[in-house]
Short mmCIF file of C-alpha atoms and ligand atoms in Angstrom, two decimals:
data_model
loop_
_atom_site.label_atom_id
_atom_site.label_comp_id
_atom_site.label_asym_id
_atom_site.label_seq_id
_atom_site.Cartn_x
_atom_site.Cartn_y
_atom_site.Cartn_z
CA MET A 1 0.02 -0.03 -0.01
CA ILE A 2 2.87 2.33 1.16
CA ARG A 3 4.54 1.31 -2.28
CA ARG A 4 1.45 2.03 -4.32
CA LYS A 5 1.08 5.33 -2.75
CA PHE A 6 4.81 6.06 -3.43
CA LEU A 7 4.78 5.07 -6.84
CA LYS A 8 1.55 7.37 -7.74
CA THR A 9 3.01 10.47 -5.51
CA SER A 10 6.20 10.29 -7.63
CA ALA A 11 4.61 10.08 -10.70
CA ILE A 12 2.42 12.97 -10.11
CA THR A 13 5.25 14.96 -8.62
CA ALA A 14 7.29 14.53 -11.92
CA ALA A 15 4.42 15.69 -13.86
CA GLY A 16 3.75 18.42 -11.52
CA LEU A 17 7.21 19.67 -11.77
CA LEU A 18 7.33 19.36 -15.49
CA ALA A 19 3.95 21.39 -15.68
CA GLY A 20 5.48 23.98 -13.32
CA ARG A 21 8.31 24.35 -15.59
CA LEU A 22 6.27 24.75 -18.61
CA PHE A 23 4.02 27.09 -16.84
CA ALA A 24 6.81 29.56 -16.64
CA LEU A 25 7.17 29.59 -20.48
CA GLY A 26 5.17 32.04 -22.63
CA ASP A 27 2.39 30.42 -24.61
CA ALA A 28 4.02 30.72 -27.75
CA GLU A 29 7.28 29.05 -26.47
CA ARG A 30 5.34 26.30 -24.63
CA LYS A 31 3.61 25.43 -28.07
CA ARG A 32 6.63 25.48 -29.92
CA ARG A 33 8.52 23.08 -27.40
CA ARG A 34 5.84 20.55 -27.57
CA PRO A 35 7.22 17.51 -29.59
CA ASN A 36 5.44 15.68 -32.26
CA ILE A 37 4.90 12.28 -31.78
CA LEU A 38 5.07 9.63 -34.26
CA PHE A 39 4.22 6.11 -32.81
CA ILE A 40 4.92 3.22 -35.17
CA MET A 41 3.76 -0.06 -34.09
CA SER A 42 3.86 -3.30 -36.08
CA ASP A 43 1.93 -6.50 -35.30
CA ASP A 44 3.80 -9.56 -33.90
CA HIS A 45 7.30 -8.33 -35.07
CA ALA A 46 9.65 -10.04 -32.71
CA SER A 47 12.62 -8.18 -31.52
CA HIS A 48 14.81 -10.58 -32.82
CA ALA A 49 13.93 -10.20 -36.01
CA ILE A 50 15.22 -6.65 -35.91
CA GLY A 51 18.89 -5.83 -36.87
CA ALA A 52 19.47 -3.53 -33.92
CA TYR A 53 18.43 -6.27 -31.43
CA GLY A 54 21.17 -8.76 -33.00
CA SER A 55 18.79 -10.55 -35.53
CA LYS A 56 20.41 -13.74 -37.02
CA VAL A 57 17.55 -14.20 -39.65
CA ASN A 58 17.24 -10.90 -41.44
CA ARG A 59 18.11 -7.00 -41.73
CA THR A 60 16.20 -4.18 -40.90
CA PRO A 61 18.47 -1.03 -41.78
CA ASN A 62 15.50 1.51 -41.61
CA ILE A 63 14.23 0.49 -38.24
CA ASP A 64 17.82 0.23 -37.00
CA ARG A 65 18.24 4.10 -37.85
CA ILE A 66 16.00 4.83 -34.93
CA ALA A 67 17.95 2.83 -32.53
CA ARG A 68 21.28 4.39 -34.03
CA GLU A 69 19.92 7.76 -33.91
CA GLY A 70 18.07 6.95 -30.41
CA VAL A 71 17.64 4.57 -27.49
CA ARG A 72 16.78 0.71 -27.57
CA PHE A 73 15.36 -0.81 -24.78
CA ASP A 74 16.26 -4.27 -23.87
CA ASN A 75 13.86 -5.27 -21.35
CA CYS A 76 10.43 -3.82 -22.74
CA CYS A 77 7.76 -6.38 -21.52
CA CYS A 78 4.10 -6.38 -22.44
CA THR A 79 1.59 -7.17 -19.33
CA ASN A 80 -0.77 -9.52 -21.58
CA SER A 81 0.92 -10.88 -24.79
CA ILE A 82 -1.66 -10.88 -27.22
CA CYS A 83 -3.06 -8.24 -29.79
CA ALA A 84 -5.94 -6.14 -28.77
CA PRO A 85 -5.24 -6.43 -25.04
CA SER A 86 -1.80 -4.83 -25.69
CA ARG A 87 -3.22 -2.17 -27.62
CA ALA A 88 -5.68 -1.38 -25.04
CA VAL A 89 -2.99 -1.10 -22.31
CA ILE A 90 -0.95 1.22 -24.52
CA LEU A 91 -4.11 3.43 -25.08
CA THR A 92 -5.01 3.53 -21.55
CA GLY A 93 -1.88 2.98 -19.44
CA LYS A 94 -3.95 0.36 -17.35
CA TYR A 95 -3.91 -3.52 -17.17
CA SER A 96 -6.40 -5.32 -18.90
CA HIS A 97 -8.86 -5.91 -16.10
CA LEU A 98 -9.21 -2.01 -15.70
CA ASN A 99 -9.45 -1.06 -19.25
CA GLY A 100 -11.91 -4.14 -20.10
CA VAL A 101 -10.07 -5.78 -22.85
CA ILE A 102 -8.64 -8.95 -21.17
CA ASP A 103 -8.80 -10.97 -24.50
CA ASN A 104 -8.98 -10.38 -28.38
CA GLY A 105 -12.95 -11.48 -28.09
CA LYS A 106 -13.58 -8.22 -25.86
CA ARG A 107 -14.71 -4.95 -27.17
CA PHE A 108 -12.91 -1.83 -26.13
CA ASP A 109 -15.15 0.79 -24.09
CA GLY A 110 -14.31 4.00 -26.32
CA SER A 111 -15.64 6.48 -23.56
CA GLN A 112 -12.82 5.60 -21.19
CA GLN A 113 -9.81 7.92 -20.80
CA THR A 114 -7.24 7.50 -23.34
CA LEU A 115 -3.70 8.74 -24.33
CA PRO A 116 -4.94 10.32 -27.54
CA LYS A 117 -7.82 12.02 -26.01
CA LEU A 118 -5.60 13.34 -23.18
CA LEU A 119 -3.15 14.67 -25.96
CA GLN A 120 -6.15 16.06 -27.93
CA GLN A 121 -7.52 17.89 -24.97
CA ALA A 122 -3.90 19.53 -24.57
CA GLY A 123 -3.95 20.72 -28.28
CA TYR A 124 -2.51 17.76 -30.24
CA GLN A 125 -3.77 16.98 -33.57
CA THR A 126 -4.31 13.11 -33.36
CA ALA A 127 -4.54 10.53 -35.96
CA ILE A 128 -4.57 6.80 -36.08
CA VAL A 129 -3.82 4.93 -39.29
CA GLY A 130 -3.62 1.37 -39.98
CA LYS A 131 -4.69 -1.64 -37.59
CA TRP A 132 -6.75 -0.71 -34.71
CA HIS A 133 -8.56 -4.14 -33.83
CA LEU A 134 -10.37 -3.08 -31.05
CA LYS A 135 -13.94 -3.78 -32.08
CA THR A 136 -15.47 -0.40 -31.72
CA ALA A 137 -14.76 2.72 -33.52
CA PRO A 138 -11.63 4.79 -32.62
CA THR A 139 -12.13 7.68 -30.15
CA GLY A 140 -10.04 10.64 -29.22
CA PHE A 141 -8.68 11.04 -32.99
CA HIS A 142 -9.12 13.83 -35.20
CA TYR A 143 -8.59 11.58 -38.00
CA SER A 144 -8.76 7.95 -38.23
CA ASN A 145 -8.24 5.76 -41.35
CA VAL A 146 -8.29 1.88 -40.07
CA LEU A 147 -8.40 -1.56 -41.05
CA PRO A 148 -11.70 -3.54 -40.23
CA GLY A 149 -10.48 -6.37 -37.68
CA GLN A 150 -7.39 -8.06 -38.91
CA GLY A 151 -7.59 -6.37 -42.33
CA ALA A 152 -6.26 -7.77 -45.56
CA TYR A 153 -2.81 -7.54 -46.90
CA HIS A 154 -3.61 -7.16 -50.76
CA ASN A 155 -6.24 -4.51 -51.80
CA PRO A 156 -7.85 -3.79 -48.25
CA VAL A 157 -10.78 -2.11 -47.13
CA LEU A 158 -10.07 0.85 -44.71
CA ILE A 159 -12.41 2.87 -42.87
CA GLU A 160 -11.60 6.59 -43.19
CA ASN A 161 -13.44 8.67 -40.37
CA GLY A 162 -16.18 5.99 -40.47
CA VAL A 163 -16.72 5.33 -44.16
CA GLN A 164 -15.54 2.29 -45.61
CA LYS A 165 -13.21 2.27 -48.94
CA LYS A 166 -11.48 -0.40 -50.71
CA HIS A 167 -8.01 0.59 -51.96
CA ALA A 168 -5.71 -1.15 -54.50
CA GLY A 169 -2.23 -2.09 -53.22
CA TYR A 170 -0.40 -3.73 -50.60
CA VAL A 171 -1.33 -2.74 -47.11
CA THR A 172 2.04 -1.63 -45.63
CA ASP A 173 2.60 0.58 -48.46
CA LEU A 174 -0.85 1.97 -48.49
CA ILE A 175 -0.97 2.57 -44.68
CA THR A 176 2.36 4.66 -45.11
CA ASP A 177 1.05 6.61 -48.02
CA ILE A 178 -2.14 7.86 -46.01
CA ALA A 179 0.04 8.68 -43.09
CA ILE A 180 2.21 10.68 -45.11
CA ARG A 181 -0.49 12.38 -46.71
CA TRP A 182 -1.98 13.20 -43.27
CA LEU A 183 1.31 14.40 -42.08
CA LYS A 184 1.51 16.90 -45.23
CA ASP A 185 -1.96 18.11 -44.89
CA ARG A 186 -2.37 18.28 -40.90
CA PRO A 187 -2.65 21.65 -39.49
CA GLY A 188 0.54 22.98 -39.06
CA ASP A 189 0.40 25.26 -35.92
CA THR A 190 -0.32 22.40 -33.43
CA PRO A 191 1.95 19.35 -32.78
CA PHE A 192 0.74 15.92 -33.70
CA PHE A 193 0.14 12.82 -32.38
CA MET A 194 -0.02 9.89 -34.85
CA MET A 195 -0.19 6.15 -34.47
CA LEU A 196 0.83 4.40 -37.43
CA HIS A 197 -0.01 0.85 -36.95
CA HIS A 198 0.92 -1.72 -39.35
CA LYS A 199 -0.82 -5.09 -39.90
CA ALA A 200 2.39 -6.76 -40.80
CA PRO A 201 3.96 -9.22 -40.06
CA HIS A 202 0.74 -10.81 -38.48
CA ALA A 203 -0.35 -14.14 -39.85
CA ASN A 204 -1.11 -15.20 -42.57
CA TRP A 205 1.90 -13.85 -43.84
CA GLU A 206 1.44 -12.41 -47.29
CA PRO A 207 4.55 -10.65 -48.75
CA ASP A 208 4.03 -7.79 -51.36
CA GLU A 209 5.40 -8.55 -55.15
CA LYS A 210 8.88 -6.75 -54.56
CA HIS A 211 9.70 -9.18 -51.65
CA ALA A 212 8.10 -12.16 -52.96
CA THR A 213 11.37 -14.12 -53.86
CA MET A 214 13.65 -12.69 -51.19
CA TYR A 215 15.48 -15.49 -49.12
CA LYS A 216 14.66 -17.81 -52.19
CA ASP A 217 17.92 -19.38 -52.01
CA VAL A 218 19.13 -19.43 -48.52
CA ASP A 219 18.17 -21.39 -45.32
CA ILE A 220 16.92 -19.29 -42.56
CA PRO A 221 18.84 -20.50 -39.36
CA GLU A 222 16.82 -22.42 -36.74
CA PRO A 223 16.82 -21.15 -33.22
CA LEU A 224 18.83 -23.18 -30.48
CA THR A 225 15.53 -24.11 -28.90
CA PHE A 226 13.62 -25.18 -32.05
CA ASN A 227 13.65 -28.78 -30.79
CA ASP A 228 12.78 -28.25 -27.37
CA ILE A 229 11.29 -31.41 -26.06
CA TYR A 230 10.03 -29.47 -22.98
CA GLU A 231 11.47 -31.84 -20.41
CA SER A 232 11.38 -30.05 -17.37
CA ARG A 233 8.24 -27.89 -18.14
CA THR A 234 4.57 -28.33 -16.81
CA ASP A 235 2.16 -29.81 -19.93
CA GLN A 236 0.99 -26.42 -20.71
CA ILE A 237 3.40 -25.83 -23.62
CA ARG A 238 2.97 -29.44 -24.91
CA ASN A 239 -0.77 -28.82 -25.44
CA HIS A 240 -0.33 -25.56 -27.10
CA ARG A 241 -1.47 -26.10 -30.70
CA LEU A 242 0.75 -23.58 -32.53
CA HIS A 243 3.88 -25.48 -32.86
CA VAL A 244 5.99 -25.39 -36.03
CA GLY A 245 5.14 -28.75 -37.46
CA PRO A 246 3.00 -31.01 -39.68
CA LYS A 247 -0.21 -30.57 -37.64
CA GLN A 248 -0.30 -26.71 -38.32
CA TRP A 249 0.52 -27.01 -41.96
CA GLU A 250 -3.11 -27.06 -42.51
CA LEU A 251 -4.07 -24.20 -40.22
CA HIS A 252 -1.35 -21.68 -41.58
CA PHE A 253 0.69 -22.92 -44.65
CA LYS A 254 -1.81 -24.55 -47.06
CA ARG A 255 -1.80 -21.19 -49.12
CA PHE A 256 1.80 -21.18 -49.80
CA GLY A 257 2.31 -24.61 -51.46
CA ALA A 258 1.87 -28.10 -51.41
CA LEU A 259 3.80 -30.05 -48.60
CA PRO A 260 6.38 -32.43 -50.21
CA ASP A 261 5.48 -36.03 -50.03
CA GLY A 262 7.61 -38.59 -48.07
CA MET A 263 9.14 -36.52 -45.34
CA THR A 264 9.42 -37.36 -41.92
CA GLU A 265 7.96 -35.36 -39.23
CA GLN A 266 11.22 -33.71 -38.16
CA GLU A 267 11.61 -32.90 -42.17
CA THR A 268 8.17 -31.64 -42.17
CA LYS A 269 8.97 -29.44 -39.17
CA GLU A 270 11.96 -28.00 -40.78
CA TRP A 271 10.30 -27.24 -44.24
CA VAL A 272 7.74 -25.70 -42.52
CA TYR A 273 9.73 -23.54 -40.64
CA GLN A 274 11.48 -22.22 -43.66
CA VAL A 275 8.22 -21.34 -45.46
CA TYR A 276 6.70 -19.59 -42.37
CA MET A 277 10.05 -17.73 -41.38
CA LYS A 278 10.71 -16.57 -45.37
CA ASN A 279 7.00 -15.21 -45.48
CA TYR A 280 7.17 -13.70 -42.13
CA LEU A 281 10.69 -12.12 -42.83
CA ARG A 282 9.52 -10.61 -46.10
CA CYS A 283 6.49 -8.83 -44.79
CA ILE A 284 9.03 -7.37 -42.28
CA ALA A 285 11.01 -6.20 -45.53
CA SER A 286 8.21 -4.05 -46.57
CA VAL A 287 7.51 -2.74 -42.91
CA ASP A 288 11.25 -1.67 -42.87
CA ASP A 289 11.26 0.07 -46.12
CA ASN A 290 8.27 1.78 -45.22
CA VAL A 291 9.69 2.95 -41.78
CA GLY A 292 12.50 4.50 -44.16
CA ARG A 293 10.00 6.35 -46.20
CA VAL A 294 8.47 7.93 -43.02
CA LEU A 295 11.74 8.76 -41.60
CA ASP A 296 12.68 10.25 -44.97
CA TYR A 297 9.70 12.37 -44.91
CA LEU A 298 10.26 13.79 -41.38
CA ASP A 299 13.81 14.61 -42.63
CA GLU A 300 12.38 16.42 -45.62
CA ALA A 301 9.52 18.20 -43.87
CA GLY A 302 12.08 19.76 -41.18
CA LEU A 303 10.31 17.63 -38.47
CA ARG A 304 13.15 15.39 -37.46
CA ASP A 305 14.48 17.23 -34.47
CA ASN A 306 11.19 17.86 -32.97
CA THR A 307 9.37 14.51 -33.27
CA ILE A 308 9.65 11.54 -30.97
CA VAL A 309 9.81 8.74 -33.26
CA ILE A 310 9.05 5.19 -31.74
CA TYR A 311 9.23 1.65 -32.94
CA THR A 312 7.40 -1.09 -31.33
CA SER A 313 5.26 -4.13 -31.80
CA ASP A 314 2.19 -5.23 -29.57
CA GLN A 315 4.18 -8.17 -28.46
CA GLY A 316 6.86 -10.23 -29.30
CA PHE A 317 6.56 -13.60 -31.10
CA PHE A 318 8.18 -17.07 -31.28
CA LEU A 319 10.31 -17.48 -34.31
CA GLY A 320 10.36 -21.28 -34.07
CA ASP A 321 11.85 -20.86 -30.41
CA HIS A 322 10.58 -23.70 -28.42
CA GLY A 323 9.22 -25.13 -31.67
CA LEU A 324 6.49 -22.60 -31.70
CA TYR A 325 5.06 -19.81 -33.99
CA ASP A 326 2.98 -17.73 -31.78
CA LYS A 327 2.86 -15.33 -28.74
CA ARG A 328 0.73 -15.66 -25.66
CA PHE A 329 3.02 -17.31 -23.36
CA MET A 330 4.90 -15.42 -20.64
CA TYR A 331 8.37 -16.87 -22.22
CA GLU A 332 10.75 -14.21 -22.99
CA HIS A 333 10.23 -14.16 -27.00
CA ALA A 334 6.72 -13.49 -26.64
CA LEU A 335 6.75 -11.22 -23.50
CA ARG A 336 9.61 -8.65 -24.71
CA MET A 337 8.57 -6.08 -27.11
CA PRO A 338 10.87 -4.12 -29.25
CA LEU A 339 10.98 -0.53 -28.43
CA LEU A 340 13.25 1.87 -30.12
CA MET A 341 12.59 5.92 -29.56
CA ARG A 342 14.40 8.89 -31.15
CA TYR A 343 13.88 12.16 -30.02
CA PRO A 344 17.08 14.13 -31.18
CA GLU A 345 16.26 17.23 -28.67
CA GLU A 346 16.52 14.98 -25.56
CA ILE A 347 17.77 11.27 -26.15
CA LYS A 348 21.28 10.35 -26.83
CA PRO A 349 21.77 8.67 -30.04
CA GLY A 350 22.98 4.88 -29.90
CA THR A 351 22.17 4.12 -26.40
CA ALA A 352 20.52 1.24 -24.78
CA ARG A 353 18.77 0.71 -21.54
CA ASP A 354 18.00 -2.48 -19.45
CA GLU A 355 15.28 -1.27 -17.14
CA ILE A 356 11.93 -3.21 -17.06
CA VAL A 357 9.55 -0.92 -18.92
CA LEU A 358 6.18 -1.89 -19.91
CA ASN A 359 3.47 -1.31 -22.64
CA LEU A 360 1.39 0.14 -19.47
CA ASP A 361 4.07 3.03 -19.51
CA PHE A 362 3.92 4.13 -22.81
CA ALA A 363 0.99 6.64 -22.23
CA PRO A 364 2.45 8.27 -19.13
CA THR A 365 5.69 8.81 -20.88
CA LEU A 366 4.44 10.43 -23.92
CA LEU A 367 2.19 12.71 -21.86
CA ASP A 368 5.33 13.28 -19.76
CA TYR A 369 7.26 14.68 -23.07
CA ALA A 370 4.24 16.34 -24.19
CA GLY A 371 3.95 18.39 -20.97
CA VAL A 372 0.69 16.89 -20.19
CA PHE A 373 -0.65 16.06 -16.50
CA VAL A 374 -0.61 12.31 -16.00
CA PRO A 375 -3.90 11.36 -14.32
CA ALA A 376 -3.62 9.60 -11.13
CA ASP A 377 -5.54 6.54 -12.40
CA ILE A 378 -2.87 5.71 -14.89
CA GLN A 379 -0.94 2.67 -13.64
CA GLY A 380 2.06 2.90 -15.71
CA ARG A 381 4.92 5.34 -14.80
CA SER A 382 6.87 8.00 -17.18
CA PHE A 383 10.45 6.36 -18.29
CA ARG A 384 11.30 9.68 -19.86
CA ALA A 385 14.09 10.19 -17.49
CA ILE A 386 15.75 6.85 -18.41
CA ALA A 387 14.89 7.20 -22.20
CA ASN A 388 16.82 10.57 -21.89
CA GLY A 389 20.00 8.70 -20.11
CA GLY A 390 19.22 9.41 -16.65
CA THR A 391 18.36 6.84 -13.73
CA LEU A 392 15.29 6.34 -11.43
CA ASP A 393 16.55 5.07 -7.95
CA ASP A 394 13.02 3.82 -7.40
CA TRP A 395 11.97 2.43 -10.67
CA ARG A 396 10.33 -0.73 -10.66
CA LYS A 397 12.70 -4.07 -10.27
CA THR A 398 9.82 -6.71 -10.83
CA MET A 399 6.79 -6.65 -13.40
CA TYR A 400 3.42 -8.50 -13.15
CA TYR A 401 2.20 -10.30 -16.28
CA ARG A 402 -1.44 -11.80 -16.70
CA PHE A 403 -2.92 -13.52 -19.59
CA TYR A 404 -6.50 -14.24 -19.98
CA GLU A 405 -7.54 -15.91 -23.07
CA VAL A 406 -8.48 -19.52 -23.75
CA ALA A 407 -7.59 -20.61 -27.32
CA PHE A 408 -5.21 -22.97 -29.17
CA GLY A 409 -4.75 -25.06 -26.07
CA ILE A 410 -3.36 -22.36 -23.86
CA GLY A 411 -5.18 -20.64 -21.15
CA PRO A 412 -4.87 -18.16 -18.36
CA HIS A 413 -1.31 -17.78 -16.20
CA GLU A 414 0.17 -15.12 -14.52
CA GLY A 415 3.86 -14.50 -13.18
CA VAL A 416 6.17 -12.20 -12.05
CA ARG A 417 9.59 -11.31 -13.71
CA THR A 418 12.46 -9.60 -12.33
CA ARG A 419 15.87 -8.84 -14.07
CA SER A 420 17.20 -12.14 -13.29
CA TYR A 421 14.32 -14.74 -12.75
CA LYS A 422 10.73 -15.43 -13.93
CA LEU A 423 8.06 -17.44 -12.00
CA ILE A 424 4.89 -18.40 -13.89
CA HIS A 425 1.84 -19.71 -12.57
CA PHE A 426 -0.26 -21.68 -14.97
CA LEU A 427 -4.18 -21.07 -13.90
CA TYR A 428 -5.58 -23.61 -16.41
CA GLY A 429 -5.45 -27.52 -16.79
CA ASP A 430 -3.11 -29.22 -14.31
CA GLU A 431 -2.26 -26.08 -12.48
CA GLY A 432 1.52 -25.61 -12.41
CA TRP A 433 4.66 -23.43 -11.75
CA GLU A 434 7.60 -23.02 -13.63
CA LEU A 435 10.83 -20.80 -12.49
CA TYR A 436 13.57 -19.75 -14.89
CA ASP A 437 16.98 -18.20 -14.03
CA PHE A 438 17.38 -16.48 -17.37
CA GLN A 439 20.74 -14.79 -16.46
CA LYS A 440 22.28 -18.66 -16.38
CA ASP A 441 19.64 -19.97 -18.58
CA PRO A 442 18.54 -17.16 -21.32
CA ASP A 443 16.65 -19.55 -23.57
CA GLU A 444 14.49 -20.86 -20.27
CA MET A 445 14.94 -24.18 -21.12
CA LYS A 446 15.22 -25.48 -17.55
CA ASN A 447 12.28 -25.31 -15.21
CA LEU A 448 13.74 -24.96 -11.68
CA TYR A 449 10.47 -24.78 -9.54
CA GLY A 450 10.55 -27.41 -6.88
CA GLN A 451 14.29 -27.72 -6.48
CA PRO A 452 14.98 -27.31 -2.82
CA LYS A 453 17.65 -24.74 -3.15
CA TYR A 454 15.16 -22.19 -4.94
CA ARG A 455 12.58 -22.65 -2.36
CA GLU A 456 13.27 -19.57 -0.65
CA LEU A 457 13.60 -17.64 -4.14
CA VAL A 458 10.20 -18.97 -5.05
CA GLU A 459 8.69 -17.86 -1.65
CA THR A 460 10.16 -14.43 -2.30
CA LEU A 461 8.66 -14.07 -5.75
CA LYS A 462 5.29 -15.25 -4.63
CA SER A 463 5.12 -12.40 -2.17
CA GLU A 464 6.42 -10.17 -4.67
CA MET A 465 3.62 -11.16 -7.35
CA ASP A 466 0.85 -10.62 -4.51
CA VAL A 467 2.47 -6.90 -3.74
CA LEU A 468 2.27 -6.16 -7.22
CA LYS A 469 -1.47 -7.60 -7.34
CA ARG A 470 -2.60 -5.58 -4.91
CA GLN A 471 -0.70 -2.42 -6.27
CA TYR A 472 -2.41 -2.85 -9.78
CA GLY A 473 -5.85 -4.10 -7.95
CA VAL A 474 -5.96 -7.55 -9.48
CA SER A 475 -8.41 -9.45 -7.36
CA SER A 476 -7.75 -13.12 -8.21
CA1 CA B 1 -0.12 -8.99 -32.31
#
């Protein structure tokens, strides 16, 4: 309770100080200093498919520009690793049980407080282009042009301020065209906040013509954990149905070609992996090209220095890691989000941070940069000082994760992660626990739960999880 109060007080104090500082400036100067915000988010783009994060499977020179000219976060985690819930957390700065979108089936209540609404009230021009995926119409935006549901890769329908229109072309190019057009046409006397949300590289992976034959004659390396046999784990991962393997062929790969005859189960798994990864990476190549186009536009328009550019994805993704292609689990590849930020006026180029930051923190961080008061009911906290190269002594050392959806043989689980350890509590099927020491075992291959020498650590982590649940108002 004391901790919760402290966290809230410190967030308010930081925002208050900032508001005070801005208050001392004249109106014109205050407006001039407000940064533009370009928030680029793709869908299911794992950080280990980004050059700046050391990808072994592809190159992303344009996304890497943001890292080279800004800061890379190495421990950015989502609080619920699935599409719509993560988007709702980003919009509200609140955990899923409070924003209402606990799983992909829920509708977002657009009447609630959101980041775009708060920025809009503070005088920002706000826009969302691309994937929305929250079932209700976007609110808090002067301009919206969004895909219905998941949207289509080729010749998609988009809904522009409520009006449906079919477009000819490839979705990643079209979203970028629309975004750049809006940036060109927007009223020039106020700062902007644009959410530029790509559909790619979400399944089913359909590349554009330009990248259709990329990787044709190369083999994508398999991850070290590709043939994980789940030896020390609970049963939950075994029952998950999105393994890279023959059973999933029908589900995701049928459209890309016929499965050759006469292959063993292992050969089939390897063959499917190549098809899946090549198409996934081709979709990313188009995202990367289009990130380059937007960055070039900012340069040409003289907007580079006064615009915060963010690149992230709604969650991570397994790229054959542990034999999976999907997200949902609290394992690192799905839990961690890429997060790159560039803001030449404050952020030092080529820096990296390893503090645990969350999608929960995006809204308060951007409000902080914009000089807008962070409401007390927002659960995240601004990491502006960290992004800018400073330290916050009282920054979180642990994070709480909670997944709710039941689909593909996986169900609810929760857990706590520190900089070194992760404790996962599976709440479905045969309820079970897993403990990983990812300083020693970064691939999370050895479940340590139940070993006597970790008993005390487990009790400490369970207590910490209780503290975090009380702090965030999680009742069960
Ligand atoms: Ca997603």
